[in-house]
CSV table of C-alpha atoms and ligand atoms in Angstrom, one decimal:
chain,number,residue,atom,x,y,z
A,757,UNK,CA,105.5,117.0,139.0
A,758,UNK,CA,103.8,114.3,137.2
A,759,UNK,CA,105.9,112.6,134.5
A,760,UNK,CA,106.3,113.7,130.8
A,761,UNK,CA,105.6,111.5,128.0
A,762,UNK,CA,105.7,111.4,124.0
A,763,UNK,CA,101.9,111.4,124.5
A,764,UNK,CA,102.1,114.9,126.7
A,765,UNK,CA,104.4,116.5,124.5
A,766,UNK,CA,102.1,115.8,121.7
A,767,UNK,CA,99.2,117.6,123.1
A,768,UNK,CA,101.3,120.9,124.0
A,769,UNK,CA,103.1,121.1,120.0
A,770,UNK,CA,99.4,120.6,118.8
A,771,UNK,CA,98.1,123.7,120.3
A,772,UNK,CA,101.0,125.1,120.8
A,773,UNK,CA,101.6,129.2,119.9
A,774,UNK,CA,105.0,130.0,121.1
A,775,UNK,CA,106.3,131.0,117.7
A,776,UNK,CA,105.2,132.6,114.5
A,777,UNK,CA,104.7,129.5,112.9
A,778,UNK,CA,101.8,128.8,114.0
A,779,UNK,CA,99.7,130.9,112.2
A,780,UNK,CA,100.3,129.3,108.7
A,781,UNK,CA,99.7,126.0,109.8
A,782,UNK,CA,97.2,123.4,109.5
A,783,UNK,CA,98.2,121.0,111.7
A,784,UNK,CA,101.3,120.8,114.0
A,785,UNK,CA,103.3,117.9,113.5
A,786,UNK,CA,104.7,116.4,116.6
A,787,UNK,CA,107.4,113.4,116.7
A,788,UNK,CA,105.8,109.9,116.5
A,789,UNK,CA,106.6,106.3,116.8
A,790,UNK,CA,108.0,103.8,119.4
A,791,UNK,CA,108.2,106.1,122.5
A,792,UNK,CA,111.5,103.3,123.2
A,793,UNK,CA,113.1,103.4,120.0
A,794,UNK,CA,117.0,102.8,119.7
A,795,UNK,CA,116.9,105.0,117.0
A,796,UNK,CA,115.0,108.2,116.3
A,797,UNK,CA,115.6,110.1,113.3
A,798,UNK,CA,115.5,114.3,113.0
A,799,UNK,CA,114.6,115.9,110.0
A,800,UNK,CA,114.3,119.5,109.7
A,801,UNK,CA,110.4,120.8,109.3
A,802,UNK,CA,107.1,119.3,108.3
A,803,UNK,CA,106.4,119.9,104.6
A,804,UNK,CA,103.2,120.5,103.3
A,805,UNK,CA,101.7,116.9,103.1
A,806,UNK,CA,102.9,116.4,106.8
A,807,UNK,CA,101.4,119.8,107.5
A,808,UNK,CA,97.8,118.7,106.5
A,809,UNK,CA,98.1,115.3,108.0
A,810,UNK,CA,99.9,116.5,111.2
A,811,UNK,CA,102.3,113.5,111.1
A,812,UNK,CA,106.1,113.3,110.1
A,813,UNK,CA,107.9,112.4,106.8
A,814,UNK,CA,104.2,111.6,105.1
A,815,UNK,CA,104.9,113.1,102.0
A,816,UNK,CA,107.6,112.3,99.0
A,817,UNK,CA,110.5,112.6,101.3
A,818,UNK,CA,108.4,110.4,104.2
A,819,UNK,CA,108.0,107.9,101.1
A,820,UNK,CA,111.8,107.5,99.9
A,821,UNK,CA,112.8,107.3,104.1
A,822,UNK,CA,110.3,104.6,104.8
A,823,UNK,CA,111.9,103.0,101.4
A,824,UNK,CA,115.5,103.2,102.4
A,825,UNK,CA,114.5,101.8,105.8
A,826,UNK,CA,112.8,98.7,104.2
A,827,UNK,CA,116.0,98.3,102.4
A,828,UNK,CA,118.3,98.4,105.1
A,829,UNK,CA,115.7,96.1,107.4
A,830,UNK,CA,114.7,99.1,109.5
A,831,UNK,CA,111.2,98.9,110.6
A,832,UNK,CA,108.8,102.2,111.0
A,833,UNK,CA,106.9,101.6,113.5
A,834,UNK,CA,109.7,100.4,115.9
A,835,UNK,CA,111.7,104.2,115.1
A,836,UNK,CA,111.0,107.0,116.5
A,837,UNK,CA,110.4,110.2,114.0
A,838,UNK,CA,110.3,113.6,114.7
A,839,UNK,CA,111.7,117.1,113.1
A,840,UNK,CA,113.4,120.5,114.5
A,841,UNK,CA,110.7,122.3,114.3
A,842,UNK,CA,107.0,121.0,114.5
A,843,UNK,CA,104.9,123.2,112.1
A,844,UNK,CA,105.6,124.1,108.9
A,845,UNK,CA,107.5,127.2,107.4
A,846,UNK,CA,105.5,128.8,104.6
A,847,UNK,CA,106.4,127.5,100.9
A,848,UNK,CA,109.2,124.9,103.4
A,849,UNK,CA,111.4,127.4,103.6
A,850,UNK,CA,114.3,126.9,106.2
A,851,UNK,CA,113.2,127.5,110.0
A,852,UNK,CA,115.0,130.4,110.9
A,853,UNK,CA,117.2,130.3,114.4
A,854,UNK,CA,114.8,131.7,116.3
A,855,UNK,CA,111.9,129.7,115.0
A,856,UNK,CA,114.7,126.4,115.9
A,857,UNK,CA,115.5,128.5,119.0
A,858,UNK,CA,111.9,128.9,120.4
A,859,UNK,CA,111.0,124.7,119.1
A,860,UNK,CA,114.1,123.2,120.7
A,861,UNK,CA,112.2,122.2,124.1
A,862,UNK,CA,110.0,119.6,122.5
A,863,UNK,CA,112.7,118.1,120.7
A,864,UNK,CA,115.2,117.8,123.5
A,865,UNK,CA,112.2,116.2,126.1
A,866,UNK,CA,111.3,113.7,123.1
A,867,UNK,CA,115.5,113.0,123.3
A,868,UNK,CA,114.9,112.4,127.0
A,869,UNK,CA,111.7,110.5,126.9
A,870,UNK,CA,112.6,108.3,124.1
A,871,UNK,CA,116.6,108.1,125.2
A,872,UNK,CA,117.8,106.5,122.0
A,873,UNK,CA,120.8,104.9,121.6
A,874,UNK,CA,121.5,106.7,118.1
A,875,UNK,CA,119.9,109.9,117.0
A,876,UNK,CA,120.1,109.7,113.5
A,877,UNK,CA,120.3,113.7,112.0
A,878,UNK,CA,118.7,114.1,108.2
A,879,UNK,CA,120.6,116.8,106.5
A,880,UNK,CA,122.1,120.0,107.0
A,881,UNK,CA,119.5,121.6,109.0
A,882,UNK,CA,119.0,119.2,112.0
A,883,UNK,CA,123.1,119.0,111.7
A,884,UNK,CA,123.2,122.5,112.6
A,885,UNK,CA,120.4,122.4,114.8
A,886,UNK,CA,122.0,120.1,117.2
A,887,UNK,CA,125.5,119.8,116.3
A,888,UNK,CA,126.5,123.1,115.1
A,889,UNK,CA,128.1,121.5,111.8
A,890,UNK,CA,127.9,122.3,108.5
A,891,UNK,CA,127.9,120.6,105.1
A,892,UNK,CA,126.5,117.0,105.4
A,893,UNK,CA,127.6,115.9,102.1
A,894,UNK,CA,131.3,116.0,103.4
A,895,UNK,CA,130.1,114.3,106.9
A,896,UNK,CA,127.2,111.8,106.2
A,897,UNK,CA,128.2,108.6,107.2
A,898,UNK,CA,129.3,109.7,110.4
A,899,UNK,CA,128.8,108.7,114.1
A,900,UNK,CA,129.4,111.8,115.9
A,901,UNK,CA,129.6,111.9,120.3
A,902,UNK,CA,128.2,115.0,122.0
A,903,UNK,CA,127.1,115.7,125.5
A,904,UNK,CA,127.1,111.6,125.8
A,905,UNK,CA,124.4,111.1,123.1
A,906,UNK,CA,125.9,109.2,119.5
A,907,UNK,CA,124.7,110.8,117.0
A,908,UNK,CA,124.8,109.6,113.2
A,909,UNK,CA,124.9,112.1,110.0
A,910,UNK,CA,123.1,111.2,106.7
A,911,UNK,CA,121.3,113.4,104.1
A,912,UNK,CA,117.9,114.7,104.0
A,913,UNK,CA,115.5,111.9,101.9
A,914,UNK,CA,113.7,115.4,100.0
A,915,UNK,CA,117.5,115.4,98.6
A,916,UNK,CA,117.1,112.3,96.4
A,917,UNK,CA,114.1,114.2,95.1
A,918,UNK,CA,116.1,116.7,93.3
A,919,UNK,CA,119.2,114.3,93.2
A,920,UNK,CA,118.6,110.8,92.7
A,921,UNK,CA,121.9,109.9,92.9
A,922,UNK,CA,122.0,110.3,96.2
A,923,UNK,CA,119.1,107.6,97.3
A,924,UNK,CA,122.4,105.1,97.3
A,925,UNK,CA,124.5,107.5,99.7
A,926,UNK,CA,121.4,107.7,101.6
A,927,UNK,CA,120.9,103.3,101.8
A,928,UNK,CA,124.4,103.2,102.1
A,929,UNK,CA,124.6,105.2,105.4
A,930,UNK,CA,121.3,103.7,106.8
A,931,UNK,CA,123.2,100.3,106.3
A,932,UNK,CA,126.3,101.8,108.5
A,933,UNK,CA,123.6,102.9,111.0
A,934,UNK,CA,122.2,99.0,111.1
A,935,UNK,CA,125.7,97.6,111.4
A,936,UNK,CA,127.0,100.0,113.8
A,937,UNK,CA,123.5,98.7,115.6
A,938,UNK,CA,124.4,94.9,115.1
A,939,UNK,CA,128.4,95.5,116.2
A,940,UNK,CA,127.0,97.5,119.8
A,941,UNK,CA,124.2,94.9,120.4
A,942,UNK,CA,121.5,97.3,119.7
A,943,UNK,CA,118.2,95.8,119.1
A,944,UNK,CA,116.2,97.5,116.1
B,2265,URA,N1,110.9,116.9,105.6
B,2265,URA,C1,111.2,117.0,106.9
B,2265,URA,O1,112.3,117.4,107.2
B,2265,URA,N2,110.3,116.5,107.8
B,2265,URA,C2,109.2,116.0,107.5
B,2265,URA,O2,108.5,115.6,108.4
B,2265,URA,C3,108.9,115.9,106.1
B,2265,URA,C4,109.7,116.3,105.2
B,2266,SF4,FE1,105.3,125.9,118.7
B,2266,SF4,FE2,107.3,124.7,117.5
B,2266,SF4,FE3,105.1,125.2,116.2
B,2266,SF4,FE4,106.6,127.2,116.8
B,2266,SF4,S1,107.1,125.5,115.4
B,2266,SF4,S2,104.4,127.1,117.1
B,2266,SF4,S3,107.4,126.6,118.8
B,2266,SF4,S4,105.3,123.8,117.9
């Protein structure tokens, strides 16, 4: 069996047709980023500037994330990004359970692959996804253990759009992730 890789992965979610999804697309949007990352962040489905770019959190939500990690002294290209699903829903609606159901393989072999220390969830949907929680706003801020993976809860970055109150709960959790980092000797 030979041995799987970020690089592998990315080739079957660009052609891949396992779900309805990918008839709307434009491009499929696999996870990218440092294939070793400590952290890797899960948001919920490529929108529609990540859609024609086939790349992750490109757009206006991509824009305040990459902001929030400046601010916090994350860097971009040393994460790893990726979403629960890898094409986009028509008019980003929410992937339904099937759609999650029938994605989930790529996302758990990036997990393996990469084997972050923290997998960071962005809003409700990945929280669900993965976790089976619900409401984030009551949870974000929180490091969460589950089949021996750590796991932290903030919001989504599209929330600030409609919200911009929330861009300081959102730095404000990304600067618990770093500390968290710093106090377990994780290198970022
Ligand atoms: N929102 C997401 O959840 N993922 C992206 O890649 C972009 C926007
Ligand atoms: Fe395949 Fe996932 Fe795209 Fe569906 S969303 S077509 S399962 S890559």
């Amino acid at each position: 069996m030979s041995i799987d890789s970020t690089d592998k992965i990315k080739a079957e979610v660009i052609r891949c047709k396992l779900c309805n999804l990918c008839r709307n697309r434009t491009n499929a949007v696999p996870g990218e980023g440092n294939s070793k990352a400590s952290i890797m962040f899960v948001g919920e489905a490529p929108g529609r500037n990540e859609d024609e770019k086939g790349r992750p959190f490109v757009g206006l939500a991509g824009k305040i994330l990459d902001e929030t990690l400046e601010k916090v002294g994350l860097v971009r290209s040393r994460i790893f990004v990726t979403n629960i699903v890898k094409c986009r829903p028509p008019g980003n609606r929410v992937p339904t359970e099937e759609e999650r159901r029938v994605c989930k393989n790529y996302l758990e072999r990036e997990i393996s692959i990469v084997s972050p220390k923290i997998i960071c969830i962005l809003g409700r949907t990945a929280y669900q996804s993965l976790l089976g929680g619900g409401s984030i706003l009551g949870n974000r801020g929180k490091f969460i253990e589950k089949d021996s993976k750590l796991f932290f809860l903030t919001i989504h970055p599209a929330a600030i759009i409609y919200n911009n109150k929330l861009r300081y709960a959102l730095e404000k959790d990304m600067q618990t992730l770093v500390s968290e980092c710093s106090r377990l000797n994780i290198p970022i």
